[in-house]
């Protein structure tokens, strides 16, 4: 363990000189010197720095750890207002871990020290996690978890063809509340990404769709959770993922070409191409024709 050292020495000091045989002798004390170590260790300084950053961190912070006394898996959660505690689990009813009240100050110090080890810089920390793949036989995902980080810094689009324009998406990593060693990779419309700050907690509904031969998971609804018991309203239909094209009603499978329009509605490549090629009046005529065909098809089935 490294320490900052102060040195106190006793005895007569001999100035450096050159012996008759040409060997240079450096200056030194004739008698021994005593060395005393004082001041905080490097690890303590790092933990203190992380604690200061934690105290001035006005964003939610979620961190999984083990209780330092009973060794139970717990979560340290700090909300935007600075209130924090150790919780047995995340989300309602927010059960506070039994060791928290007795050891609150020590917990804060230990958490700060751990965060320093994860390179906490006042905004984020770094932990290795494993990506979860789509479960076999299920296209839907329902999970409570916290945002680990943005998985990509640039926006991603899912156009129905190369020449069409699509709404932009941001990719986030959502860590499930029951296992902090893994994460889901989810796509959120760029105009909704402000609702997903780092380390915030959410109830999320999502759906898998295959695009370009790869399974992607899109957030379709979510609700932000808060430790104080307050929760934002559930936001629904932020991405619309039916099995039919929004415009023409044609069935769209994972193997066919499809994408999103600029309002995040699913469209087939044919309608996407027409939307790009036709002027507004022509496209409105095309959509009206498509809707009439859809209505006629539904009447015939009934």
PDB file of C-alpha atoms in Angstrom:
ATOM      1  CA  UNK A   1       0.000   0.000   0.000  1.00  0.00           C
ATOM      2  CA  UNK A   2       1.616   3.237  -1.127  1.00  0.00           C
ATOM      3  CA  UNK A   3       2.026   6.140   1.283  1.00  0.00           C
ATOM      4  CA  UNK A   4       3.155   9.701   1.066  1.00  0.00           C
ATOM      5  CA  UNK A   5       6.327   9.779   3.218  1.00  0.00           C
ATOM      6  CA  UNK A   6       7.981  12.461   5.333  1.00  0.00           C
ATOM      7  CA  UNK A   7      11.618  11.774   6.344  1.00  0.00           C
ATOM      8  CA  UNK A   8      13.288  12.766   9.619  1.00  0.00           C
ATOM      9  CA  UNK A   9      17.056  12.065   9.896  1.00  0.00           C
ATOM     10  CA  UNK A  10      19.550  12.406  12.746  1.00  0.00           C
ATOM     11  CA  UNK A  11      23.390  12.499  12.807  1.00  0.00           C
ATOM     12  CA  UNK A  12      26.248  14.472  11.253  1.00  0.00           C
ATOM     13  CA  UNK A  13      25.961  15.102   7.532  1.00  0.00           C
ATOM     14  CA  UNK A  14      29.042  14.446   5.385  1.00  0.00           C
ATOM     15  CA  UNK A  15      29.301  16.440   2.171  1.00  0.00           C
ATOM     16  CA  UNK A  16      30.037  14.568  -1.030  1.00  0.00           C
ATOM     17  CA  UNK A  17      33.699  14.135  -1.998  1.00  0.00           C
ATOM     18  CA  UNK A  18      35.995  12.266  -4.390  1.00  0.00           C
ATOM     19  CA  UNK A  19      38.298   9.637  -2.940  1.00  0.00           C
ATOM     20  CA  UNK A  20      41.995   9.330  -3.877  1.00  0.00           C
ATOM     21  CA  UNK A  21      41.144   6.406  -6.140  1.00  0.00           C
ATOM     22  CA  UNK A  22      38.738   8.611  -8.145  1.00  0.00           C
ATOM     23  CA  UNK A  23      35.487   7.176  -6.748  1.00  0.00           C
ATOM     24  CA  UNK A  24      32.832   9.808  -6.034  1.00  0.00           C
ATOM     25  CA  UNK A  25      31.098   9.532  -2.643  1.00  0.00           C
ATOM     26  CA  UNK A  26      27.690  11.197  -2.407  1.00  0.00           C
ATOM     27  CA  UNK A  27      26.675  13.302   0.561  1.00  0.00           C
ATOM     28  CA  UNK A  28      25.267  11.229   3.433  1.00  0.00           C
ATOM     29  CA  UNK A  29      24.527  11.075   7.152  1.00  0.00           C
ATOM     30  CA  UNK A  30      27.088   9.280   9.281  1.00  0.00           C
ATOM     31  CA  UNK A  31      24.502   7.797  11.580  1.00  0.00           C
ATOM     32  CA  UNK A  32      21.355   6.075  10.386  1.00  0.00           C
ATOM     33  CA  UNK A  33      18.216   7.935   9.466  1.00  0.00           C
ATOM     34  CA  UNK A  34      14.772   7.208  10.744  1.00  0.00           C
ATOM     35  CA  UNK A  35      11.881   7.260   8.273  1.00  0.00           C
ATOM     36  CA  UNK A  36       8.349   7.824   9.410  1.00  0.00           C
ATOM     37  CA  UNK A  37       5.348   7.424   7.086  1.00  0.00           C
ATOM     38  CA  UNK A  38       2.539   9.890   7.487  1.00  0.00           C
ATOM     39  CA  UNK A  39      -0.441  11.181   5.484  1.00  0.00           C
ATOM     40  CA  UNK A  40      -3.238   9.289   3.690  1.00  0.00           C
ATOM     41  CA  UNK A  41      -2.586   6.303   1.475  1.00  0.00           C
ATOM     42  CA  UNK A  42      -3.105   6.609  -2.266  1.00  0.00           C
ATOM     43  CA  UNK A  43      -6.225   4.448  -2.028  1.00  0.00           C
ATOM     44  CA  UNK A  44      -7.638   6.679   0.705  1.00  0.00           C
ATOM     45  CA  UNK A  45      -7.017   9.779  -1.396  1.00  0.00           C
ATOM     46  CA  UNK A  46      -8.786   8.172  -4.366  1.00  0.00           C
ATOM     47  CA  UNK A  47     -11.758   7.185  -2.201  1.00  0.00           C
ATOM     48  CA  UNK A  48     -11.976  10.709  -0.751  1.00  0.00           C
ATOM     49  CA  UNK A  49     -11.959  12.132  -4.260  1.00  0.00           C
ATOM     50  CA  UNK A  50     -14.721   9.734  -5.319  1.00  0.00           C
ATOM     51  CA  UNK A  51     -16.730  10.697  -2.217  1.00  0.00           C
ATOM     52  CA  UNK A  52     -16.477  14.384  -3.133  1.00  0.00           C
ATOM     53  CA  UNK A  53     -17.613  13.563  -6.641  1.00  0.00           C
ATOM     54  CA  UNK A  54     -20.460  11.487  -5.245  1.00  0.00           C
ATOM     55  CA  UNK A  55     -21.586  14.324  -2.975  1.00  0.00           C
ATOM     56  CA  UNK A  56     -21.761  16.740  -5.917  1.00  0.00           C
ATOM     57  CA  UNK A  57     -23.275  14.261  -8.380  1.00  0.00           C
ATOM     58  CA  UNK A  58     -26.757  15.549  -9.212  1.00  0.00           C
ATOM     59  CA  UNK A  59     -27.891  12.653 -11.356  1.00  0.00           C
ATOM     60  CA  UNK A  60     -29.207   9.227 -10.394  1.00  0.00           C
ATOM     61  CA  UNK A  61     -26.525   6.683  -9.541  1.00  0.00           C
ATOM     62  CA  UNK A  62     -27.102   2.940  -9.289  1.00  0.00           C
ATOM     63  CA  UNK A  63     -24.306   0.640  -8.168  1.00  0.00           C
ATOM     64  CA  UNK A  64     -24.441  -3.073  -7.354  1.00  0.00           C
ATOM     65  CA  UNK A  65     -22.224  -4.372  -4.554  1.00  0.00           C
ATOM     66  CA  UNK A  66     -22.111  -6.726  -1.574  1.00  0.00           C
ATOM     67  CA  UNK A  67     -22.955  -5.626   1.931  1.00  0.00           C
ATOM     68  CA  UNK A  68     -19.682  -5.293   3.799  1.00  0.00           C
ATOM     69  CA  UNK A  69     -21.108  -6.921   6.958  1.00  0.00           C
ATOM     70  CA  UNK A  70     -23.567  -9.656   5.954  1.00  0.00           C
ATOM     71  CA  UNK A  71     -22.168 -10.232   2.407  1.00  0.00           C
ATOM     72  CA  UNK A  72     -25.630 -10.018   0.823  1.00  0.00           C
ATOM     73  CA  UNK A  73     -25.961  -8.783  -2.772  1.00  0.00           C
ATOM     74  CA  UNK A  74     -27.359  -5.241  -2.503  1.00  0.00           C
ATOM     75  CA  UNK A  75     -27.709  -2.026  -4.483  1.00  0.00           C
ATOM     76  CA  UNK A  76     -26.469   1.413  -3.583  1.00  0.00           C
ATOM     77  CA  UNK A  77     -28.842   3.967  -5.114  1.00  0.00           C
ATOM     78  CA  UNK A  78     -28.569   7.752  -5.027  1.00  0.00           C
ATOM     79  CA  UNK A  79     -31.318   9.903  -6.580  1.00  0.00           C
ATOM     80  CA  UNK A  80     -31.063  13.328  -8.182  1.00  0.00           C
ATOM     81  CA  UNK A  81     -31.724  15.085  -4.875  1.00  0.00           C
ATOM     82  CA  UNK A  82     -28.811  13.417  -3.081  1.00  0.00           C
ATOM     83  CA  UNK A  83     -30.851  10.933  -1.031  1.00  0.00           C
ATOM     84  CA  UNK A  84     -29.216   7.518  -0.960  1.00  0.00           C
ATOM     85  CA  UNK A  85     -29.324   4.133   0.743  1.00  0.00           C
ATOM     86  CA  UNK A  86     -28.475   0.468   0.353  1.00  0.00           C
ATOM     87  CA  UNK A  87     -31.455  -1.473  -1.015  1.00  0.00           C
ATOM     88  CA  UNK A  88     -32.107  -5.199  -1.021  1.00  0.00           C
ATOM     89  CA  UNK A  89     -33.704  -4.790  -4.457  1.00  0.00           C
ATOM     90  CA  UNK A  90     -34.497  -1.983  -6.874  1.00  0.00           C
ATOM     91  CA  UNK A  91     -38.013  -0.693  -7.411  1.00  0.00           C
ATOM     92  CA  UNK A  92     -41.148  -0.613  -5.303  1.00  0.00           C
ATOM     93  CA  UNK A  93     -41.385  -1.055  -2.342  1.00  0.00           C
ATOM     94  CA  UNK A  94     -37.678  -0.066  -2.212  1.00  0.00           C
ATOM     95  CA  UNK A  95     -36.656  -2.291   0.739  1.00  0.00           C
ATOM     96  CA  UNK A  96     -33.783  -0.622   2.601  1.00  0.00           C
ATOM     97  CA  UNK A  97     -31.080  -3.082   3.578  1.00  0.00           C
ATOM     98  CA  UNK A  98     -30.993  -3.750   7.327  1.00  0.00           C
ATOM     99  CA  UNK A  99     -27.295  -2.832   7.719  1.00  0.00           C
ATOM    100  CA  UNK A 100     -27.705   0.627   6.211  1.00  0.00           C
ATOM    101  CA  UNK A 101     -28.981   2.565   9.229  1.00  0.00           C
ATOM    102  CA  UNK A 102     -26.331   1.184  11.592  1.00  0.00           C
ATOM    103  CA  UNK A 103     -23.392   1.622   9.217  1.00  0.00           C
ATOM    104  CA  UNK A 104     -24.476   4.484   6.956  1.00  0.00           C
ATOM    105  CA  UNK A 105     -21.294   6.574   7.143  1.00  0.00           C
ATOM    106  CA  UNK A 106     -19.018   3.562   6.751  1.00  0.00           C
ATOM    107  CA  UNK A 107     -21.077   2.356   3.787  1.00  0.00           C
ATOM    108  CA  UNK A 108     -20.636   5.718   2.062  1.00  0.00           C
ATOM    109  CA  UNK A 109     -16.888   5.542   2.543  1.00  0.00           C
ATOM    110  CA  UNK A 110     -16.658   1.957   1.290  1.00  0.00           C
ATOM    111  CA  UNK A 111     -18.883   2.644  -1.733  1.00  0.00           C
ATOM    112  CA  UNK A 112     -16.712   5.655  -2.568  1.00  0.00           C
ATOM    113  CA  UNK A 113     -13.614   3.479  -2.361  1.00  0.00           C
ATOM    114  CA  UNK A 114     -15.159   0.843  -4.641  1.00  0.00           C
ATOM    115  CA  UNK A 115     -16.287   3.459  -7.147  1.00  0.00           C
ATOM    116  CA  UNK A 116     -12.757   4.859  -7.180  1.00  0.00           C
ATOM    117  CA  UNK A 117     -11.585   1.391  -8.147  1.00  0.00           C
ATOM    118  CA  UNK A 118     -14.043   1.495 -11.060  1.00  0.00           C
ATOM    119  CA  UNK A 119     -12.614   4.864 -12.186  1.00  0.00           C
ATOM    120  CA  UNK A 120     -15.610   6.926 -11.110  1.00  0.00           C
ATOM    121  CA  UNK A 121     -15.040  10.410 -12.520  1.00  0.00           C
ATOM    122  CA  UNK A 122     -18.084  12.190 -11.151  1.00  0.00           C
ATOM    123  CA  UNK A 123     -20.215  11.118 -14.106  1.00  0.00           C
ATOM    124  CA  UNK A 124     -19.727   7.409 -14.688  1.00  0.00           C
ATOM    125  CA  UNK A 125     -17.929   4.259 -13.605  1.00  0.00           C
ATOM    126  CA  UNK A 126     -16.901   1.163 -15.545  1.00  0.00           C
ATOM    127  CA  UNK A 127     -17.927  -2.430 -14.865  1.00  0.00           C
ATOM    128  CA  UNK A 128     -17.648  -5.419 -17.162  1.00  0.00           C
ATOM    129  CA  UNK A 129     -21.008  -7.004 -17.984  1.00  0.00           C
ATOM    130  CA  UNK A 130     -22.170  -9.700 -20.400  1.00  0.00           C
ATOM    131  CA  UNK A 131     -24.640  -8.968 -23.193  1.00  0.00           C
ATOM    132  CA  UNK A 132     -27.855 -11.005 -23.144  1.00  0.00           C
ATOM    133  CA  UNK A 133     -29.195 -12.398 -26.415  1.00  0.00           C
ATOM    134  CA  UNK A 134     -32.782 -12.872 -27.463  1.00  0.00           C
ATOM    135  CA  UNK A 135     -34.535 -15.721 -25.660  1.00  0.00           C
ATOM    136  CA  UNK A 136     -35.558 -18.559 -27.958  1.00  0.00           C
ATOM    137  CA  UNK A 137     -39.269 -18.534 -28.755  1.00  0.00           C
ATOM    138  CA  UNK A 138     -40.008 -15.070 -27.390  1.00  0.00           C
ATOM    139  CA  UNK A 139     -40.125 -11.790 -29.282  1.00  0.00           C
ATOM    140  CA  UNK A 140     -41.204  -9.677 -26.302  1.00  0.00           C
ATOM    141  CA  UNK A 141     -39.166  -8.407 -23.371  1.00  0.00           C
ATOM    142  CA  UNK A 142     -40.422  -7.008 -20.067  1.00  0.00           C
ATOM    143  CA  UNK A 143     -37.708  -5.945 -17.627  1.00  0.00           C
ATOM    144  CA  UNK A 144     -36.979  -3.597 -14.733  1.00  0.00           C
ATOM    145  CA  UNK A 145     -33.450  -2.280 -14.741  1.00  0.00           C
ATOM    146  CA  UNK A 146     -31.116   0.686 -14.846  1.00  0.00           C
ATOM    147  CA  UNK A 147     -29.305   2.342 -17.722  1.00  0.00           C
ATOM    148  CA  UNK A 148     -25.635   1.415 -17.687  1.00  0.00           C
ATOM    149  CA  UNK A 149     -24.529   3.672 -20.519  1.00  0.00           C
ATOM    150  CA  UNK A 150     -25.153   4.584 -24.117  1.00  0.00           C
ATOM    151  CA  UNK A 151     -23.881   1.669 -26.163  1.00  0.00           C
ATOM    152  CA  UNK A 152     -23.044   3.929 -29.095  1.00  0.00           C
ATOM    153  CA  UNK A 153     -22.296   7.615 -29.443  1.00  0.00           C
ATOM    154  CA  UNK A 154     -23.814   7.965 -32.923  1.00  0.00           C
ATOM    155  CA  UNK A 155     -27.416   7.539 -33.999  1.00  0.00           C
ATOM    156  CA  UNK A 156     -28.560   4.411 -35.835  1.00  0.00           C
ATOM    157  CA  UNK A 157     -31.270   4.277 -38.508  1.00  0.00           C
ATOM    158  CA  UNK A 158     -33.381   1.379 -39.735  1.00  0.00           C
ATOM    159  CA  UNK A 159     -34.569   2.382 -43.185  1.00  0.00           C
ATOM    160  CA  UNK A 160     -36.765   0.177 -45.370  1.00  0.00           C
ATOM    161  CA  UNK A 161     -34.373   0.683 -48.296  1.00  0.00           C
ATOM    162  CA  UNK A 162     -31.099   2.434 -49.004  1.00  0.00           C
ATOM    163  CA  UNK A 163     -32.737   5.489 -50.499  1.00  0.00           C
ATOM    164  CA  UNK A 164     -35.328   6.147 -47.778  1.00  0.00           C
ATOM    165  CA  UNK A 165     -35.047   8.312 -44.675  1.00  0.00           C
ATOM    166  CA  UNK A 166     -35.738   6.790 -41.239  1.00  0.00           C
ATOM    167  CA  UNK A 167     -36.133   8.083 -37.723  1.00  0.00           C
ATOM    168  CA  UNK A 168     -32.894   7.937 -35.728  1.00  0.00           C
ATOM    169  CA  UNK A 169     -32.342   5.610 -32.750  1.00  0.00           C
ATOM    170  CA  UNK A 170     -29.891   5.596 -29.844  1.00  0.00           C
ATOM    171  CA  UNK A 171     -28.570   2.349 -28.388  1.00  0.00           C
ATOM    172  CA  UNK A 172     -28.546   1.923 -24.598  1.00  0.00           C
ATOM    173  CA  UNK A 173     -27.430  -0.826 -22.212  1.00  0.00           C
ATOM    174  CA  UNK A 174     -30.093  -1.745 -19.654  1.00  0.00           C
ATOM    175  CA  UNK A 175     -28.916  -3.781 -16.643  1.00  0.00           C
ATOM    176  CA  UNK A 176     -31.715  -5.939 -15.147  1.00  0.00           C
ATOM    177  CA  UNK A 177     -32.370  -5.257 -11.467  1.00  0.00           C
ATOM    178  CA  UNK A 178     -32.051  -8.940 -10.565  1.00  0.00           C
ATOM    179  CA  UNK A 179     -28.603  -9.487 -12.125  1.00  0.00           C
ATOM    180  CA  UNK A 180     -26.081  -6.658 -12.396  1.00  0.00           C
ATOM    181  CA  UNK A 181     -23.548  -8.815 -14.265  1.00  0.00           C
ATOM    182  CA  UNK A 182     -25.504  -8.720 -17.555  1.00  0.00           C
ATOM    183  CA  UNK A 183     -27.250  -6.198 -19.785  1.00  0.00           C
ATOM    184  CA  UNK A 184     -29.730  -5.898 -22.650  1.00  0.00           C
ATOM    185  CA  UNK A 185     -28.893  -3.852 -25.715  1.00  0.00           C
ATOM    186  CA  UNK A 186     -31.971  -1.755 -26.553  1.00  0.00           C
ATOM    187  CA  UNK A 187     -32.808   0.822 -29.207  1.00  0.00           C
ATOM    188  CA  UNK A 188     -34.645   3.997 -28.178  1.00  0.00           C
ATOM    189  CA  UNK A 189     -35.888   6.716 -30.571  1.00  0.00           C
ATOM    190  CA  UNK A 190     -33.462   9.628 -30.504  1.00  0.00           C
ATOM    191  CA  UNK A 191     -36.238  12.048 -29.553  1.00  0.00           C
ATOM    192  CA  UNK A 192     -36.905   9.995 -26.373  1.00  0.00           C
ATOM    193  CA  UNK A 193     -33.318   9.426 -25.236  1.00  0.00           C
ATOM    194  CA  UNK A 194     -33.441  12.318 -22.722  1.00  0.00           C
ATOM    195  CA  UNK A 195     -35.784  10.152 -20.632  1.00  0.00           C
ATOM    196  CA  UNK A 196     -32.973   7.610 -20.158  1.00  0.00           C
ATOM    197  CA  UNK A 197     -30.127   9.330 -18.273  1.00  0.00           C
ATOM    198  CA  UNK A 198     -27.285   7.123 -17.139  1.00  0.00           C
ATOM    199  CA  UNK A 199     -28.062   4.979 -14.043  1.00  0.00           C
ATOM    200  CA  UNK A 200     -31.784   5.872 -14.054  1.00  0.00           C
ATOM    201  CA  UNK A 201     -34.223   3.063 -13.271  1.00  0.00           C
ATOM    202  CA  UNK A 202     -37.051   2.002 -15.590  1.00  0.00           C
ATOM    203  CA  UNK A 203     -39.803  -0.505 -16.218  1.00  0.00           C
ATOM    204  CA  UNK A 204     -39.332  -1.311 -19.905  1.00  0.00           C
ATOM    205  CA  UNK A 205     -41.432  -3.094 -22.516  1.00  0.00           C
ATOM    206  CA  UNK A 206     -39.571  -3.983 -25.695  1.00  0.00           C
ATOM    207  CA  UNK A 207     -39.889  -6.167 -28.775  1.00  0.00           C
ATOM    208  CA  UNK A 208     -37.395  -8.006 -30.927  1.00  0.00           C
ATOM    209  CA  UNK A 209     -37.495  -7.647 -34.713  1.00  0.00           C
ATOM    210  CA  UNK A 210     -35.039  -8.974 -37.256  1.00  0.00           C
ATOM    211  CA  UNK A 211     -33.665  -6.248 -39.495  1.00  0.00           C
ATOM    212  CA  UNK A 212     -30.962  -6.853 -42.059  1.00  0.00           C
ATOM    213  CA  UNK A 213     -30.557 -10.425 -40.824  1.00  0.00           C
ATOM    214  CA  UNK A 214     -29.889  -9.409 -37.171  1.00  0.00           C
ATOM    215  CA  UNK A 215     -32.213  -9.403 -34.179  1.00  0.00           C
ATOM    216  CA  UNK A 216     -32.697  -5.941 -32.705  1.00  0.00           C
ATOM    217  CA  UNK A 217     -34.621  -5.025 -29.560  1.00  0.00           C
ATOM    218  CA  UNK A 218     -36.740  -1.850 -29.671  1.00  0.00           C
ATOM    219  CA  UNK A 219     -38.269  -0.115 -26.638  1.00  0.00           C
ATOM    220  CA  UNK A 220     -42.031   0.137 -27.170  1.00  0.00           C
ATOM    221  CA  UNK A 221     -43.079   1.501 -23.736  1.00  0.00           C
ATOM    222  CA  UNK A 222     -41.394   2.533 -20.491  1.00  0.00           C
ATOM    223  CA  UNK A 223     -41.955   4.052 -17.054  1.00  0.00           C
ATOM    224  CA  UNK A 224     -39.241   5.871 -15.110  1.00  0.00           C
ATOM    225  CA  UNK A 225     -38.968   4.831 -11.439  1.00  0.00           C
ATOM    226  CA  UNK A 226     -37.811   6.928  -8.480  1.00  0.00           C
ATOM    227  CA  UNK A 227     -36.734   5.890  -4.976  1.00  0.00           C
ATOM    228  CA  UNK A 228     -39.033   8.492  -3.410  1.00  0.00           C
ATOM    229  CA  UNK A 229     -42.017   6.532  -4.664  1.00  0.00           C
ATOM    230  CA  UNK A 230     -42.776   8.982  -7.463  1.00  0.00           C
ATOM    231  CA  UNK A 231     -42.939   7.541 -10.951  1.00  0.00           C
ATOM    232  CA  UNK A 232     -43.389   9.108 -14.324  1.00  0.00           C
ATOM    233  CA  UNK A 233     -46.380   8.057 -16.351  1.00  0.00           C
ATOM    234  CA  UNK A 234     -45.997   5.080 -18.636  1.00  0.00           C
ATOM    235  CA  UNK A 235     -44.975   6.233 -22.099  1.00  0.00           C
ATOM    236  CA  UNK A 236     -46.494   3.946 -24.730  1.00  0.00           C
ATOM    237  CA  UNK A 237     -46.148   3.433 -28.463  1.00  0.00           C
ATOM    238  CA  UNK A 238     -42.833   5.207 -28.755  1.00  0.00           C
ATOM    239  CA  UNK A 239     -42.112   2.615 -31.442  1.00  0.00           C
ATOM    240  CA  UNK A 240     -44.943   0.899 -33.303  1.00  0.00           C
ATOM    241  CA  UNK A 241     -44.131  -2.701 -34.164  1.00  0.00           C
ATOM    242  CA  UNK A 242     -47.151  -4.447 -35.695  1.00  0.00           C
ATOM    243  CA  UNK A 243     -46.774  -7.271 -38.191  1.00  0.00           C
ATOM    244  CA  UNK A 244     -48.123  -5.180 -41.060  1.00  0.00           C
ATOM    245  CA  UNK A 245     -46.865  -2.134 -42.917  1.00  0.00           C
ATOM    246  CA  UNK A 246     -48.505   0.985 -41.468  1.00  0.00           C
ATOM    247  CA  UNK A 247     -49.329   2.233 -44.969  1.00  0.00           C
ATOM    248  CA  UNK A 248     -50.369  -0.699 -47.150  1.00  0.00           C
ATOM    249  CA  UNK A 249     -51.171  -3.348 -44.550  1.00  0.00           C
ATOM    250  CA  UNK A 250     -48.911  -5.958 -46.115  1.00  0.00           C
ATOM    251  CA  UNK A 251     -47.475  -8.557 -43.722  1.00  0.00           C
ATOM    252  CA  UNK A 252     -43.868  -7.804 -42.847  1.00  0.00           C
ATOM    253  CA  UNK A 253     -41.686 -10.666 -41.639  1.00  0.00           C
ATOM    254  CA  UNK A 254     -38.165 -10.621 -40.335  1.00  0.00           C
ATOM    255  CA  UNK A 255     -36.887 -11.899 -43.675  1.00  0.00           C
ATOM    256  CA  UNK A 256     -38.504  -9.142 -45.740  1.00  0.00           C
ATOM    257  CA  UNK A 257     -37.178  -5.632 -46.238  1.00  0.00           C
ATOM    258  CA  UNK A 258     -38.754  -3.195 -43.801  1.00  0.00           C
ATOM    259  CA  UNK A 259     -37.875  -0.152 -41.757  1.00  0.00           C
ATOM    260  CA  UNK A 260     -39.213   2.869 -39.908  1.00  0.00           C
ATOM    261  CA  UNK A 261     -40.474   6.109 -41.347  1.00  0.00           C
ATOM    262  CA  UNK A 262     -39.536   9.435 -39.777  1.00  0.00           C
ATOM    263  CA  UNK A 263     -42.372   9.030 -37.223  1.00  0.00           C
ATOM    264  CA  UNK A 264     -41.080   5.582 -36.143  1.00  0.00           C
ATOM    265  CA  UNK A 265     -43.901   3.694 -37.847  1.00  0.00           C
ATOM    266  CA  UNK A 266     -43.143   0.378 -39.517  1.00  0.00           C
ATOM    267  CA  UNK A 267     -43.213   0.408 -43.316  1.00  0.00           C
ATOM    268  CA  UNK A 268     -42.404  -2.091 -46.054  1.00  0.00           C
ATOM    269  CA  UNK A 269     -39.701  -1.297 -48.573  1.00  0.00           C
ATOM    270  CA  UNK A 270     -42.253  -0.671 -51.347  1.00  0.00           C
ATOM    271  CA  UNK A 271     -44.058   2.046 -49.375  1.00  0.00           C
ATOM    272  CA  UNK A 272     -40.777   3.455 -48.158  1.00  0.00           C
ATOM    273  CA  UNK A 273     -39.527   3.745 -51.714  1.00  0.00           C
ATOM    274  CA  UNK A 274     -42.695   5.477 -52.849  1.00  0.00           C
ATOM    275  CA  UNK A 275     -42.532   7.854 -49.886  1.00  0.00           C
ATOM    276  CA  UNK A 276     -39.059   8.861 -51.047  1.00  0.00           C
ATOM    277  CA  UNK A 277     -39.817   9.055 -54.784  1.00  0.00           C
ATOM    278  CA  UNK A 278     -43.279  10.628 -54.914  1.00  0.00           C
ATOM    279  CA  UNK A 279     -44.112  14.226 -54.215  1.00  0.00           C
ATOM    280  CA  UNK A 280     -46.412  14.854 -51.243  1.00  0.00           C
ATOM    281  CA  UNK A 281     -49.667  14.926 -53.230  1.00  0.00           C
ATOM    282  CA  UNK A 282     -48.852  11.715 -55.117  1.00  0.00           C
ATOM    283  CA  UNK A 283     -47.868   9.949 -51.930  1.00  0.00           C
ATOM    284  CA  UNK A 284     -51.094  10.955 -50.192  1.00  0.00           C
ATOM    285  CA  UNK A 285     -52.997   9.465 -53.141  1.00  0.00           C
ATOM    286  CA  UNK A 286     -50.951   6.276 -52.805  1.00  0.00           C
ATOM    287  CA  UNK A 287     -51.683   6.050 -49.075  1.00  0.00           C
ATOM    288  CA  UNK A 288     -55.407   6.608 -49.639  1.00  0.00           C
ATOM    289  CA  UNK A 289     -55.417   3.771 -52.171  1.00  0.00           C
ATOM    290  CA  UNK A 290     -53.574   1.514 -49.715  1.00  0.00           C
ATOM    291  CA  UNK A 291     -56.050   2.247 -46.922  1.00  0.00           C
ATOM    292  CA  UNK A 292     -59.018   1.475 -49.184  1.00  0.00           C
ATOM    293  CA  UNK A 293     -57.425  -1.852 -50.088  1.00  0.00           C
ATOM    294  CA  UNK A 294     -56.862  -2.632 -46.391  1.00  0.00           C
ATOM    295  CA  UNK A 295     -60.484  -1.859 -45.509  1.00  0.00           C
ATOM    296  CA  UNK A 296     -61.747  -3.960 -48.402  1.00  0.00           C
ATOM    297  CA  UNK A 297     -59.556  -6.866 -47.341  1.00  0.00           C
ATOM    298  CA  UNK A 298     -60.825  -6.670 -43.749  1.00  0.00           C
ATOM    299  CA  UNK A 299     -64.481  -6.623 -44.884  1.00  0.00           C
ATOM    300  CA  UNK A 300     -63.924  -9.693 -47.035  1.00  0.00           C
ATOM    301  CA  UNK A 301     -62.412 -11.583 -44.079  1.00  0.00           C
ATOM    302  CA  UNK A 302     -65.398 -10.711 -41.908  1.00  0.00           C
TER     303      UNK A 302
END
